[in-house]
CSV table of C-alpha atoms in Angstrom, one decimal:
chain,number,residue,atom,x,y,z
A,1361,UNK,CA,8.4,210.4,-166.9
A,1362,UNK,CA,6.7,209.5,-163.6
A,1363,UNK,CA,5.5,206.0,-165.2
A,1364,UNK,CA,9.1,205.4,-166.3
A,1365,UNK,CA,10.4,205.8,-162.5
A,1366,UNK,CA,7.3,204.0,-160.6
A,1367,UNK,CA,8.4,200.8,-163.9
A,1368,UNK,CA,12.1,201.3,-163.0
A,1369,UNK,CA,11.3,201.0,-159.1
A,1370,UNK,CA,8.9,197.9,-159.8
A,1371,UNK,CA,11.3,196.0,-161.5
A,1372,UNK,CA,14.2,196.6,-159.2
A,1373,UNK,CA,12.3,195.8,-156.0
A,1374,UNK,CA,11.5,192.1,-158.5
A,1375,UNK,CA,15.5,192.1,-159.6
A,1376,UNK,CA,16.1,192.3,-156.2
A,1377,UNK,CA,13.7,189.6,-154.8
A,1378,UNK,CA,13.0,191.3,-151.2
A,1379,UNK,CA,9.4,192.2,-153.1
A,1380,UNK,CA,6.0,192.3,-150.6
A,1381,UNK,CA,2.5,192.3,-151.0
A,1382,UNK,CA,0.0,192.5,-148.3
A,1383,UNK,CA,3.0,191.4,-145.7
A,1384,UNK,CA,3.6,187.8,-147.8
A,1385,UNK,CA,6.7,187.7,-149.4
A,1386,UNK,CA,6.7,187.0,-153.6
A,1387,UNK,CA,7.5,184.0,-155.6
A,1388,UNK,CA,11.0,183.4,-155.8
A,1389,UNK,CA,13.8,181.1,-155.4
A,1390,UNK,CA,15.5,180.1,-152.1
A,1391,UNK,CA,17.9,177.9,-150.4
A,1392,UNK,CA,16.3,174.9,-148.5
A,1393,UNK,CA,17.4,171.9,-146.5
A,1394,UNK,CA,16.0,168.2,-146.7
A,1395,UNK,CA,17.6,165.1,-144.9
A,1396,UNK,CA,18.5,161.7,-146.5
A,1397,UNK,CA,19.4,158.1,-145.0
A,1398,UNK,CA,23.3,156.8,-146.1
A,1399,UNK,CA,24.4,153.6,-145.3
A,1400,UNK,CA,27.7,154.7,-144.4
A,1401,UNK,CA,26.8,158.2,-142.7
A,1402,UNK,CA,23.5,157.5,-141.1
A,1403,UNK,CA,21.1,160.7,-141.8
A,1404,UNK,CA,22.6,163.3,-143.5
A,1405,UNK,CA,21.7,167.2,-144.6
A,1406,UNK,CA,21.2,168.4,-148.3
A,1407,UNK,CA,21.1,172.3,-149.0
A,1408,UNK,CA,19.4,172.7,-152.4
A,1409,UNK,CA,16.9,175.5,-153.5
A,1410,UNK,CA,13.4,175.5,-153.3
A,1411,UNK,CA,10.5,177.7,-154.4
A,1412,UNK,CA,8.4,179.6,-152.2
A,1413,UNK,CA,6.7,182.7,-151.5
A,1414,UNK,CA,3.0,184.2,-152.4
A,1415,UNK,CA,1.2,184.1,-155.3
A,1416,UNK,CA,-2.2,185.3,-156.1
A,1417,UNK,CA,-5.5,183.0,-155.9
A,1418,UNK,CA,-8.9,184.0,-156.7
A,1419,UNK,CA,-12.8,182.9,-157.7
A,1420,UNK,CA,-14.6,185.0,-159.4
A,1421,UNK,CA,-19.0,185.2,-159.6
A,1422,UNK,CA,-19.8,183.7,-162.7
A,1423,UNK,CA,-23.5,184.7,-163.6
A,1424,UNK,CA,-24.7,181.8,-165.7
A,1425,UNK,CA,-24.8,179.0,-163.3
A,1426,UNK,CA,-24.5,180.7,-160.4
A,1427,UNK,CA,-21.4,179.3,-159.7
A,1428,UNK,CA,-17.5,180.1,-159.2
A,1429,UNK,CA,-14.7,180.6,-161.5
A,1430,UNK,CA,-11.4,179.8,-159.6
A,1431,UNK,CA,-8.2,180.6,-160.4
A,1432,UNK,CA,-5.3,178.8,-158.3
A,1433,UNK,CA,-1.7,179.5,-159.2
A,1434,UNK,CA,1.1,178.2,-157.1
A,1435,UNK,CA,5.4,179.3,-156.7
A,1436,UNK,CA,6.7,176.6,-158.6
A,1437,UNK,CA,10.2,176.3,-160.6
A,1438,UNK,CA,9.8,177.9,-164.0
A,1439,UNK,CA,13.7,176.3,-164.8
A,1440,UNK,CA,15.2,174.1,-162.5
A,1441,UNK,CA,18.3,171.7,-162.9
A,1442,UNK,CA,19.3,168.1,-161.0
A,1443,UNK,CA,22.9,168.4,-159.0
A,1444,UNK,CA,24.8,165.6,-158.2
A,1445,UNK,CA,25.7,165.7,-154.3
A,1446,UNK,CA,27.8,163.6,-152.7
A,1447,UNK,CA,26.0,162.5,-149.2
A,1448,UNK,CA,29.0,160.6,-147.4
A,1449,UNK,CA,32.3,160.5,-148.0
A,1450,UNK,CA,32.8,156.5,-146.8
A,1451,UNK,CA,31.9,154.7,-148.2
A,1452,UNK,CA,30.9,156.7,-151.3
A,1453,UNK,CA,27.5,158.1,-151.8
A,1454,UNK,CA,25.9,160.5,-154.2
A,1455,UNK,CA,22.5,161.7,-154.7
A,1456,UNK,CA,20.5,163.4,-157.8
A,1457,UNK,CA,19.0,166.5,-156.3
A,1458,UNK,CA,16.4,168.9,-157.9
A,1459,UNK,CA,17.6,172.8,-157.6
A,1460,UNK,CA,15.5,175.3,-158.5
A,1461,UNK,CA,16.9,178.2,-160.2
A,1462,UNK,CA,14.0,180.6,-161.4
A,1463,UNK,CA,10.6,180.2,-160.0
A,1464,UNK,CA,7.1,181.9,-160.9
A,1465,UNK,CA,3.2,181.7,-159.6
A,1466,UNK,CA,1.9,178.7,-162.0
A,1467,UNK,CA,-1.4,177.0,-162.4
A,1468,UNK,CA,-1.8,174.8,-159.2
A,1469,UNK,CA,-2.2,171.4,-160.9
A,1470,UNK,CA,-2.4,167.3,-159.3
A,1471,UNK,CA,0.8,166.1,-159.3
């Protein structure tokens, strides 16, 4: 019964999102701003949603070698979706933007 309750607990502290660990917030998704240059509007403000938050990182001893095994994992989106915005009004602009709408700690990789 107890492993039930401390399972219940976990998962609604991660359903909620306001999760902790060593003081650094988790992986999860939230709202962010960016700026972009219009012709008509000069620069203007885009709210879209980012990913951001901790994730764990490690290199372990690896006997044979005497070297490192690292493992890097980053919050990046795990889904994410491109939004149309309009950026100015006159004359008419509109942007593609990326929106994150689930995010998870990945494998770092190069971009």
């Amino acid at each position: 019964m107890k492993k039930i309750i401390v399972k219940l607990a976990v998962f609604l502290c991660l359903l909620i999102g306001n999760v902790h660990v060593n003081g650094h917030q988790l992986c999860r998704a939230q709202k962010a701003q960016t700026t972009v240059m219009t012709k008509g509007c000069g620069l203007q403000p885009i709210i879209t949603t980012g990913c951001r938050g901790y994730c764990a990182s490690e290199s372990k001893p690896r006997l044979r070698g005497a070297k490192f095994v690292e493992t890097c994992n980053c919050c990046r989106p795990l889904k994410s979706k491109i939004k149309r915005v309009v950026v100015c009004d006159s004359p008419r602009e509109e942007r593609l933007v990326p929106v994150a709408r689930r995010c998870a700690c990945r494998p770092c990789t190069i971009i």
